[in-house]
Short mmCIF file of C-alpha atoms and ligand atoms in Angstrom, two decimals:
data_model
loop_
_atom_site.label_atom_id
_atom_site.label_comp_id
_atom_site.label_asym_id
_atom_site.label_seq_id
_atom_site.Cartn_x
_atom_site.Cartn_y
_atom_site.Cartn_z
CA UNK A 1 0.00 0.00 0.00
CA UNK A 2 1.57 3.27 -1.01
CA UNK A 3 0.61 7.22 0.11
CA UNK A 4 -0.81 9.57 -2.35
CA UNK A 5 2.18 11.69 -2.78
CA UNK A 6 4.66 8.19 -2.77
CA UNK A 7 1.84 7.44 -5.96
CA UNK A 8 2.55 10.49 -7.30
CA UNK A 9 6.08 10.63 -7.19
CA UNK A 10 6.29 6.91 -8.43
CA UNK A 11 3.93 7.80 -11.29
CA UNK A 12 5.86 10.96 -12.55
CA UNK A 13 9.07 8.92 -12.46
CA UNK A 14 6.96 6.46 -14.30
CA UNK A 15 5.65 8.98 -16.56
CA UNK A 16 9.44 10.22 -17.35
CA UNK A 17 10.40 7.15 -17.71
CA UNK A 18 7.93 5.93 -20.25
CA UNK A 19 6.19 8.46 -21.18
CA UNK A 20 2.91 6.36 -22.35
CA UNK A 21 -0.69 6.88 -22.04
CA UNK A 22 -1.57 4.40 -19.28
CA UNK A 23 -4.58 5.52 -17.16
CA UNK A 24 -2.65 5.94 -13.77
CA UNK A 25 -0.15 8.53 -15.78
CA UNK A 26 -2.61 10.41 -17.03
CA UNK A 27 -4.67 11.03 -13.60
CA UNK A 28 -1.24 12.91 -12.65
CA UNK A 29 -1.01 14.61 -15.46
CA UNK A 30 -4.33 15.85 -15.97
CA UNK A 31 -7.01 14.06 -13.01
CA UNK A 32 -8.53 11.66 -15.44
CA UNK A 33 -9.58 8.35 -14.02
CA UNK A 34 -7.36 7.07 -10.77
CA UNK A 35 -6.86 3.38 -10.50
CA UNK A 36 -5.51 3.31 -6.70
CA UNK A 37 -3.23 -0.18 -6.55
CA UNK A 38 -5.07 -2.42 -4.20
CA UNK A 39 -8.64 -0.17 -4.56
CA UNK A 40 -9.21 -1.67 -8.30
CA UNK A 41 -13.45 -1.03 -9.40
CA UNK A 42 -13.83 1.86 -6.76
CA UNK A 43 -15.39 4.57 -7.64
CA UNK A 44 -13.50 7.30 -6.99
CA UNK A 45 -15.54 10.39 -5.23
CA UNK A 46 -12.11 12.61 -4.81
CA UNK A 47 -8.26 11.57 -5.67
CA UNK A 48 -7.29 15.19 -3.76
CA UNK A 49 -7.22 12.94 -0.44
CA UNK A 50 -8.55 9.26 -0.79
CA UNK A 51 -12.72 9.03 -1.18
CA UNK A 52 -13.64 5.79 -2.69
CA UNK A 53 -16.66 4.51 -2.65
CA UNK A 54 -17.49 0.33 -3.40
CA UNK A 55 -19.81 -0.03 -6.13
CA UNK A 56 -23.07 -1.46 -5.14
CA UNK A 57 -22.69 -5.00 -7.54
CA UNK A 58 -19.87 -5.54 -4.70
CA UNK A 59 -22.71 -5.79 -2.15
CA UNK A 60 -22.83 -9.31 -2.55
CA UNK A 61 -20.94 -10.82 0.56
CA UNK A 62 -21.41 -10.95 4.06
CA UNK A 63 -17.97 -9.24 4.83
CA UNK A 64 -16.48 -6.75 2.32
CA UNK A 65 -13.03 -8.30 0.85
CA UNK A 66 -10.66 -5.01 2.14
CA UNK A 67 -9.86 -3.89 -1.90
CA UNK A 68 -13.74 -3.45 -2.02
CA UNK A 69 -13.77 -1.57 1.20
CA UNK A 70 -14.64 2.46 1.07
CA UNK A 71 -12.23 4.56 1.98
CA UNK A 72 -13.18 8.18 3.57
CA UNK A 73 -10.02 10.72 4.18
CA UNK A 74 -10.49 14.25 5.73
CA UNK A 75 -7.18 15.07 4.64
CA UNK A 76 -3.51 13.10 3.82
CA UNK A 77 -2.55 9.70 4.96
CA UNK A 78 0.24 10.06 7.27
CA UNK A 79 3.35 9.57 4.77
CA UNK A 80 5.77 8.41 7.39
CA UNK A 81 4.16 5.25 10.01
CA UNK A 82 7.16 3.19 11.26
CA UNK A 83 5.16 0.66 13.58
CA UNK A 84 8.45 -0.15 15.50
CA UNK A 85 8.84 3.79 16.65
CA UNK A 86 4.85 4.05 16.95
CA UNK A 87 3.11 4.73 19.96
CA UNK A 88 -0.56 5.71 21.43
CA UNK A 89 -0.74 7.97 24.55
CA UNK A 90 -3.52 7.55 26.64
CA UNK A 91 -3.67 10.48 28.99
CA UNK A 92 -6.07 13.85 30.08
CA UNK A 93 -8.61 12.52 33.52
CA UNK A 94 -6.64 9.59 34.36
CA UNK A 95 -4.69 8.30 37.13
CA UNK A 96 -1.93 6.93 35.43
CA UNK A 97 -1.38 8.26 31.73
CA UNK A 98 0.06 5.78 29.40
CA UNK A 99 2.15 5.09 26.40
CA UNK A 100 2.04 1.83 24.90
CA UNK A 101 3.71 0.44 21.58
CA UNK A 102 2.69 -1.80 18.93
CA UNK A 103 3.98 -4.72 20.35
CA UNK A 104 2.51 -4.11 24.06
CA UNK A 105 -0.94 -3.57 22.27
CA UNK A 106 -0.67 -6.66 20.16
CA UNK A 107 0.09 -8.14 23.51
CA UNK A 108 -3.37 -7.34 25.12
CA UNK A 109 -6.29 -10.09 24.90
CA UNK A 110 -7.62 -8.97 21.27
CA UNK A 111 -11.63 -8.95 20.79
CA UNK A 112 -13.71 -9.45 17.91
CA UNK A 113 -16.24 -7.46 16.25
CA UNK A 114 -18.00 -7.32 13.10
CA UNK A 115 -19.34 -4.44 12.14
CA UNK A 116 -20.89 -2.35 9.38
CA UNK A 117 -18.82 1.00 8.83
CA UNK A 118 -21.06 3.82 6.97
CA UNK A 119 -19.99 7.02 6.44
CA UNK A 120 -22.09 9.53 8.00
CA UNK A 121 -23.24 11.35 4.39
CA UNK A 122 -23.46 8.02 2.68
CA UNK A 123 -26.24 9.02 0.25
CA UNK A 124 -25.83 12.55 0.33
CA UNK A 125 -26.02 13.03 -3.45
CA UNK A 126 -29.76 12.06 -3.07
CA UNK A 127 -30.61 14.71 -1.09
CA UNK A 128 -33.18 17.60 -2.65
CA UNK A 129 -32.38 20.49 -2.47
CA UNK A 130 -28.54 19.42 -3.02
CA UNK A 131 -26.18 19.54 -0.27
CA UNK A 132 -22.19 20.45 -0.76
CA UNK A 133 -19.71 17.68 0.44
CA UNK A 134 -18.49 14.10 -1.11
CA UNK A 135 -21.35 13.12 -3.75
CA UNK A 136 -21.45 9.63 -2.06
CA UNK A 137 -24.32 7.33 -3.77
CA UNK A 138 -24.94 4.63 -2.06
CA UNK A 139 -21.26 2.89 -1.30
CA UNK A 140 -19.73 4.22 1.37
CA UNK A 141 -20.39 1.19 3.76
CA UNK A 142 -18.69 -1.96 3.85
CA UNK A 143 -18.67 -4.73 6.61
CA UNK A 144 -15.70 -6.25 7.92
CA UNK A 145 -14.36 -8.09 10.95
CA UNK A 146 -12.30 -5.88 13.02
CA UNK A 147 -9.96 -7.08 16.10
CA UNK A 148 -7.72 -5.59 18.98
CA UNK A 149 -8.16 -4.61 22.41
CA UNK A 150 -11.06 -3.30 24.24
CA UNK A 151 -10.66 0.22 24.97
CA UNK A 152 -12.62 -0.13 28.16
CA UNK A 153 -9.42 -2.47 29.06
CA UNK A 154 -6.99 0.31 28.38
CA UNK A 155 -9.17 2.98 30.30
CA UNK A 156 -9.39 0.57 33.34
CA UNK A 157 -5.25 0.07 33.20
CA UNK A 158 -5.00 3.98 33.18
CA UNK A 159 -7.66 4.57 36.04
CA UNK A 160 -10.41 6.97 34.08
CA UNK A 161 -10.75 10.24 36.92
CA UNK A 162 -15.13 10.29 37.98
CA UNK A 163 -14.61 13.82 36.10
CA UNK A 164 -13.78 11.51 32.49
CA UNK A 165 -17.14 11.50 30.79
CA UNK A 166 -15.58 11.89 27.23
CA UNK A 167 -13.04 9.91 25.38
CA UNK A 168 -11.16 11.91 22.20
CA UNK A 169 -8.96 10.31 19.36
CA UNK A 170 -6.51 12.14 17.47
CA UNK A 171 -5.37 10.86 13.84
CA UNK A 172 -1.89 11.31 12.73
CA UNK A 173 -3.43 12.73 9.47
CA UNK A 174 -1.09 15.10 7.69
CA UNK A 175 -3.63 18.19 7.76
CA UNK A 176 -3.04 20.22 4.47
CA UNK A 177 -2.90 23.95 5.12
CA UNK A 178 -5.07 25.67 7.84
CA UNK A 179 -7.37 22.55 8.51
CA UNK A 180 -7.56 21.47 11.99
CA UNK A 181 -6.71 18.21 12.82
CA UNK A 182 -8.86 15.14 12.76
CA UNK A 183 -10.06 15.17 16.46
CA UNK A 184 -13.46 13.70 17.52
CA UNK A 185 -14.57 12.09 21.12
CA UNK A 186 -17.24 9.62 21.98
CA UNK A 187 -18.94 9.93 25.48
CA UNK A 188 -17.30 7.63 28.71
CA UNK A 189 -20.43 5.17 28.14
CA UNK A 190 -19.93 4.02 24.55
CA UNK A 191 -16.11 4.22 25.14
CA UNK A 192 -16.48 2.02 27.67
CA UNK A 193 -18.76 -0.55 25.86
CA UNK A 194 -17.19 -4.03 25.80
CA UNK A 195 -17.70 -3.72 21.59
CA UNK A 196 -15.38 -0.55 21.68
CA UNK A 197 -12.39 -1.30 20.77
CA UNK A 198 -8.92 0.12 19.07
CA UNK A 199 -8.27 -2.38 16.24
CA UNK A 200 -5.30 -3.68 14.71
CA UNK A 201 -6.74 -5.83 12.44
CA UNK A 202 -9.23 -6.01 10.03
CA UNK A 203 -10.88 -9.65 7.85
CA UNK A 204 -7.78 -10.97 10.05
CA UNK A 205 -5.00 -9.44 8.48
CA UNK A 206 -2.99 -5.82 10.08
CA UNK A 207 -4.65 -3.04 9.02
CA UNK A 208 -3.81 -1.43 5.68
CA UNK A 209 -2.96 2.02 5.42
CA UNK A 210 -5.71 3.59 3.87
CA UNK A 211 -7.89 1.83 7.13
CA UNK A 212 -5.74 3.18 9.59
CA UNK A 213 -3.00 1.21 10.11
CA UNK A 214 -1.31 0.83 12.49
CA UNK A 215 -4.23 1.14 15.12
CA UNK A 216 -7.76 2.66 14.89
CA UNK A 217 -10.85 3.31 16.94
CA UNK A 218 -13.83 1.09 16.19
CA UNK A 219 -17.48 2.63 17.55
CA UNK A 220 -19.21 -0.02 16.34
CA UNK A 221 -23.07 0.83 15.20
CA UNK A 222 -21.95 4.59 15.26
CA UNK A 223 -21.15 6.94 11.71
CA UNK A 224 -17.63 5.74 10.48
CA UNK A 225 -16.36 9.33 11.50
CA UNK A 226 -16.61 8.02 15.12
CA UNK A 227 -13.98 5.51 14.13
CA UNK A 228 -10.44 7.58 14.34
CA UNK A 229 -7.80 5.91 11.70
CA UNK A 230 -3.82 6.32 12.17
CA UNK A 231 -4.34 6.90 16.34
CA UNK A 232 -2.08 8.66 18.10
CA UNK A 233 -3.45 9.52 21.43
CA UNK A 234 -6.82 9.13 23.32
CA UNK A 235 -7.52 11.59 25.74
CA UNK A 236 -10.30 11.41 28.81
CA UNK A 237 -12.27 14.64 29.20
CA UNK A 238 -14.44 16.61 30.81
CA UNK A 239 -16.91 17.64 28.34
CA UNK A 240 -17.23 16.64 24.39
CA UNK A 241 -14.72 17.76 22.09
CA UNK A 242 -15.85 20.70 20.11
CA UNK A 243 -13.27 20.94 17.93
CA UNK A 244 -14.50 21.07 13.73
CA UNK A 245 -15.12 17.88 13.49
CA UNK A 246 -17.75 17.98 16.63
CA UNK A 247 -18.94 20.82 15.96
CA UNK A 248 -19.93 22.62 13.36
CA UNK A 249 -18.91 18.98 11.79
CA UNK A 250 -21.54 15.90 11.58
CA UNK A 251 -24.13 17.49 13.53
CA UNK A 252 -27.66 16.95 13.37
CA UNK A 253 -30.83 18.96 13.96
CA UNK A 254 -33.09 18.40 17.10
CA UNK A 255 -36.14 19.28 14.66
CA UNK A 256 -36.90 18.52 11.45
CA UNK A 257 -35.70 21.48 9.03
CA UNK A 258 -37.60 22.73 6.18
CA UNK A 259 -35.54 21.99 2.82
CA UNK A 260 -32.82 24.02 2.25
CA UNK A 261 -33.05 25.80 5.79
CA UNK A 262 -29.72 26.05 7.28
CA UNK A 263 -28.75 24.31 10.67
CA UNK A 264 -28.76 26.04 13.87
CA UNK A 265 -25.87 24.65 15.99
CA UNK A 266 -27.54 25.53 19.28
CA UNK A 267 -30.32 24.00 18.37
CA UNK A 268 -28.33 20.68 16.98
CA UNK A 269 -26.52 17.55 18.97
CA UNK A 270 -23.61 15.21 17.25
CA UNK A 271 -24.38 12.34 15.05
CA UNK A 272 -23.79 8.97 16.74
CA UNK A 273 -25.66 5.95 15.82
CA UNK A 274 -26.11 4.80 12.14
CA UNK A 275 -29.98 4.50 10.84
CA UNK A 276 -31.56 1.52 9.85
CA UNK A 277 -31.27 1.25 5.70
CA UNK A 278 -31.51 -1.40 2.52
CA UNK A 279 -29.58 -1.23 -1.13
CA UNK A 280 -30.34 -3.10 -3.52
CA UNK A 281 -26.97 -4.48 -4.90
CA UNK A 282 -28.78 -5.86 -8.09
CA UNK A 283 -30.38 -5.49 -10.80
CA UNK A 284 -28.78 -2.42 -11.48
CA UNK A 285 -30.58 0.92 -11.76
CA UNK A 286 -31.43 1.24 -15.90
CA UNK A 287 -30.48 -2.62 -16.21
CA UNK A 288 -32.83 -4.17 -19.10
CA UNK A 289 -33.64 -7.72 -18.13
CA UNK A 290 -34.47 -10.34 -20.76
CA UNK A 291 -36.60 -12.80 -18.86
CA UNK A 292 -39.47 -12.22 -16.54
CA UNK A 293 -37.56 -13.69 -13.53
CA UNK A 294 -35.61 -10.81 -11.63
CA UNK A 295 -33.33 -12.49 -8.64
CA UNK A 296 -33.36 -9.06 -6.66
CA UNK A 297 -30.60 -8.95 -3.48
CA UNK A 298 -29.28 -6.27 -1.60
CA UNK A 299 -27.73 -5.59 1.81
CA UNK A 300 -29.51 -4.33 5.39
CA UNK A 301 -27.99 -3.13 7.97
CA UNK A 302 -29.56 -1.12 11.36
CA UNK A 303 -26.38 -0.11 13.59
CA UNK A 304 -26.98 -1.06 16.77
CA UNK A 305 -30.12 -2.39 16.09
CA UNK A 306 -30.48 -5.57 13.87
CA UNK A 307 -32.61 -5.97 11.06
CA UNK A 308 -35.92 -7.81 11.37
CA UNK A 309 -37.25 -7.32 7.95
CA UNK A 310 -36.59 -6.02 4.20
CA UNK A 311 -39.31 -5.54 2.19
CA UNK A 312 -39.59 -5.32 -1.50
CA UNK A 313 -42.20 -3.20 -3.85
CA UNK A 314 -41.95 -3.84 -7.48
CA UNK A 315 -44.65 -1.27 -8.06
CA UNK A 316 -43.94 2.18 -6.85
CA UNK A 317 -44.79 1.56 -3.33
CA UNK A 318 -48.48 -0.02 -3.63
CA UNK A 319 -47.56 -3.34 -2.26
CA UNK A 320 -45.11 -4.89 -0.44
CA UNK A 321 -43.58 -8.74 -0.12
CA UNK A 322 -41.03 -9.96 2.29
CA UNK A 323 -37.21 -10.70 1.40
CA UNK A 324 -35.53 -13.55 2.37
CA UNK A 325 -33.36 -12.55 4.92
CA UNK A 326 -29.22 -14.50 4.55
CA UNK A 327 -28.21 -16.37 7.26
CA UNK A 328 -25.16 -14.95 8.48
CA UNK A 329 -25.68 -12.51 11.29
CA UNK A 330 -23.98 -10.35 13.92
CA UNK A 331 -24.72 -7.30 16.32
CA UNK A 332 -23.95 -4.43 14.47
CA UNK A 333 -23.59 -6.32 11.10
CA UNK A 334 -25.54 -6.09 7.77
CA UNK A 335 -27.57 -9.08 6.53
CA UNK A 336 -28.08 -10.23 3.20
CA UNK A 337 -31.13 -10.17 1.72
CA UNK A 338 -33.10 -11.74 -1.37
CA UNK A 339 -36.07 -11.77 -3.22
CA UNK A 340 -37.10 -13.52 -6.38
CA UNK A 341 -39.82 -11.59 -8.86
CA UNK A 342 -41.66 -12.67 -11.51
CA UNK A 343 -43.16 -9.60 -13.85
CA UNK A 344 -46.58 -10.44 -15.29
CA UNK A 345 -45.81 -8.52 -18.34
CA UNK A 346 -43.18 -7.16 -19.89
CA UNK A 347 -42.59 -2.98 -20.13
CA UNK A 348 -40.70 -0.25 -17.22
CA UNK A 349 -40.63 -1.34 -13.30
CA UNK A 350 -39.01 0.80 -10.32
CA UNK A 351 -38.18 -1.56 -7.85
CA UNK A 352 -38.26 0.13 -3.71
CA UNK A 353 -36.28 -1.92 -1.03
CA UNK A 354 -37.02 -0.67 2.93
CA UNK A 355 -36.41 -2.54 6.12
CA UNK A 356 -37.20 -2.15 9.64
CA UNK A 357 -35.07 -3.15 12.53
CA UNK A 358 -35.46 -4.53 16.00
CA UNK A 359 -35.79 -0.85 17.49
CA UNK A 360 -39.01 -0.66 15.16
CA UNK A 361 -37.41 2.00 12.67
CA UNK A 362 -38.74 1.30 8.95
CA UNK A 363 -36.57 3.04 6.34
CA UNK A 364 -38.90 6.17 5.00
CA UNK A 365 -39.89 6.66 1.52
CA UNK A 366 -37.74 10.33 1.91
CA UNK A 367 -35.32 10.76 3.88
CA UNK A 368 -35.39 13.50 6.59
CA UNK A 369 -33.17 16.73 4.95
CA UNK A 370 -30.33 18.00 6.85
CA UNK A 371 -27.76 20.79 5.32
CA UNK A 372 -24.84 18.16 5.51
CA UNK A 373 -26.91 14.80 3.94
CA UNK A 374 -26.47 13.17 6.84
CA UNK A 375 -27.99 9.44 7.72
CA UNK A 376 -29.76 9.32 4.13
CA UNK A 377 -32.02 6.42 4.24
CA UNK A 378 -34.64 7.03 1.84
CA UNK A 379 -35.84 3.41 0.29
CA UNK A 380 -33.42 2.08 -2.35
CA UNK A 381 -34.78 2.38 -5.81
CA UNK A 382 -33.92 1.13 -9.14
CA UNK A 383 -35.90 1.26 -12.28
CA UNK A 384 -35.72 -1.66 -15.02
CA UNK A 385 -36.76 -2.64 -17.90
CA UNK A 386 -38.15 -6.21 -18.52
CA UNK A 387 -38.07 -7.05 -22.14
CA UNK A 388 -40.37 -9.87 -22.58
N1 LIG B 1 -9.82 9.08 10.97
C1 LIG B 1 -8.89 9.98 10.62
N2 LIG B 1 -7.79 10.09 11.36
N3 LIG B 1 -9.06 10.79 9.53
C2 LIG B 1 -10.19 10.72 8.76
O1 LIG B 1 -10.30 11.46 7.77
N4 LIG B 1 -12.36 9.65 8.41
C3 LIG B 1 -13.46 9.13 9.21
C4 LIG B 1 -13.08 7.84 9.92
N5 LIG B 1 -11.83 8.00 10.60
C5 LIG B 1 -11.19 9.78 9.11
C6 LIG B 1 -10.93 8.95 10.23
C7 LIG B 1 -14.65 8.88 8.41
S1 LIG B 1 -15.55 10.25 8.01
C8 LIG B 1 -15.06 7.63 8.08
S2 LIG B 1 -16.54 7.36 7.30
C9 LIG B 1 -14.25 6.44 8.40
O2 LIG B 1 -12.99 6.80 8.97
C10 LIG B 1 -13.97 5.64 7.14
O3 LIG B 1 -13.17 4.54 7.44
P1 LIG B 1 -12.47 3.75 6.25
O4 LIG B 1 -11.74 4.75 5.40
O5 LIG B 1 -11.59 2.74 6.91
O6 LIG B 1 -13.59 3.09 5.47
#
């Protein structure tokens, strides 16, 4: 796995070198299409810092294969990450601060999770009126199985002070310019959830750069930005963080807001927990299909809450039949899902997807509007054709 600017430097010595038209030469010279080694069939939302988002045909497994994996970067990857010289400081309302190494944390009884990671403005380019930021469809989830230590372990070793009620990560992000680091916290009482954890590894191998290697924060169920990559120290506080990031980043309004109305931060709290939400991984949107049978299969996931049912309308909305629902499960894991159709005649269909999960949310038929498209979870839709 290389950084952008080690790409960039390899490709213009490539491009010197050479000289040809080969599609990775000519996104340096010119940002046409970026093939990122590793990242092969992402789509990719911004080359600037790393934005990829998995295609939803890829929706098709239980756990997302890491080169299929979105990829969401505020800023650089850290160029420089020697994990022998690497080290996490745990300090702020504690008793005993610490500083721990790779090794040490490898060291620690590792825990298990598997969890669905979804960016926070995952469907954001749906959103009406439009709303600025990464024009992220419908691919910037993924679900993988992520291992390390608990953080409520390495709280308990440093002795968390009765005034800790919030825990902050720090990236070691290389921040371009004036933008502030990537700082975020989590309150003391999901921090200290025995799912928490700071993970080394991820579908059992170390993590890869562009996931954070060589340690990040896993808040499983919550928006990936909860998740801090490339960690470099986790402080206890008092209060929440309200650096950008916290605030005026991924915040959310207490009301409903009228379309296009901006947010008021006072009136406004951080987003957390992901909503429940369905895509339909295939048939693809505009796909013609040449029998009357449609296999129809998609992905559901609820974040802390598990799903309890996807439904299927292959008319608009009127009616509604029940997907089969895959067998492999997990707290804070998407299912599988699958549904086979039969079209009485031939002609134009737009097939709707919702579920509902175990905290009796059902995915709305429009999704509530924020200024930032955050938690879009209108019903998935595709429209086909069935030819005869
Ligand atoms: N951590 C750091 N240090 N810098 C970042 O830009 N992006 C966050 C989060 N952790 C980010 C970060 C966001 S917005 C998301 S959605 C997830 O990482 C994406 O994780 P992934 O790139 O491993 O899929």
């Amino acid at each position: 796995m290389i950084s952008r600017r080690d790409f960039v430097k390899a490709v213009s010595g490539a491009m010197a070198a050479v000289g040809a038209a080969h599609p990775l030469l000519n996104w340096a010279a010119d940002d046409s299409p970026v093939v990122i080694p590793g990242k092969e069939g992402m789509i990719v939302r911004s080359a600037r810092f790393f934005d990829l988002e998995m295609p939803s045909e890829f929706m098709d497994s239980w756990i997302t294969p890491v080169p299929h994996f979105f990829v969401r970067n505020h800023m650089h990857e850290p160029s420089t990450l020697d994990a022998a010289t690497w080290e996490l400081k745990i300090s702020g309302e504690v008793e005993k601060p610490l500083t721990l190494t790779l090794a040490e944390l490898q060291k620690l009884d590792a825990h298990s999770v598997t969890n669905t990671l979804e960016c926070a403005g995952n469907g954001r380019a749906f959103q009406r009126p439009i709303v600025p930021g990464v024009q992220w469809q419908k691919g910037a989830v993924g679900t993988a199985h992520f291992s390390g230590p608990r953080l409520r372990d390495l709280l308990q070793r440093a002795g968390v002070k009765t005034t800790g009620k919030h825990v902050m990560f720090h990236g070691l992000d290389e921040v371009p310019g004036k933008v502030p680091p990537f700082i975020r916290s989590i309150p003391i009482e999901k921090a200290s959830d025995g799912d928490t954890l700071i993970a080394l590894r991820m579908n059992g191998a170390e993590l890869t750069k562009h996931h954070g290697f060589p340690a990040r924060a896993l808040v499983p169920g919550w928006i990936g930005a909860a998740s801090c990559k490339w960690l470099s120290e986790i402080k206890v506080l008092e209060k929440e963080f309200e650096g950008n990031f916290m605030k005026p980043g991924y915040r959310f309004p207490n009301h409903p807001l009228k379309p296009g109305d901006p947010l008021n931060l006072d009136d406004s709290h951080p987003v957390t927990a992901l909503n429940v939400k369905s895509v339909i991984a295939s048939p693809a949107d505009n796909w013609t299909s040449k029998s009357r049978s449609v296999h129809i299969h998609g992905v559901a996931w609820g974040g802390e809450a598990d799903v309890v049912k996807v439904e299927i309308s292959t008319d608009n909305g009127a009616t509604w039949q029940a997907a089969k629902l895959g067998r492999d499960q997990a707290k804070y894991a998407w299912r599988l899902w699958s549904h086979s159709w039969k079209a009485v005649t031939p002609g134009d269909y737009t097939i709707l997807s919702r579920a509902t999960d175990s905290q009796g949310r059902t995915q709305p038929a429009n999704a509530e509007w924020n200024p930032s498209g955050y938690l879009y979870n209108a019903y998935d839709r595709v429209k086909i054709h069935v030819q005869s």
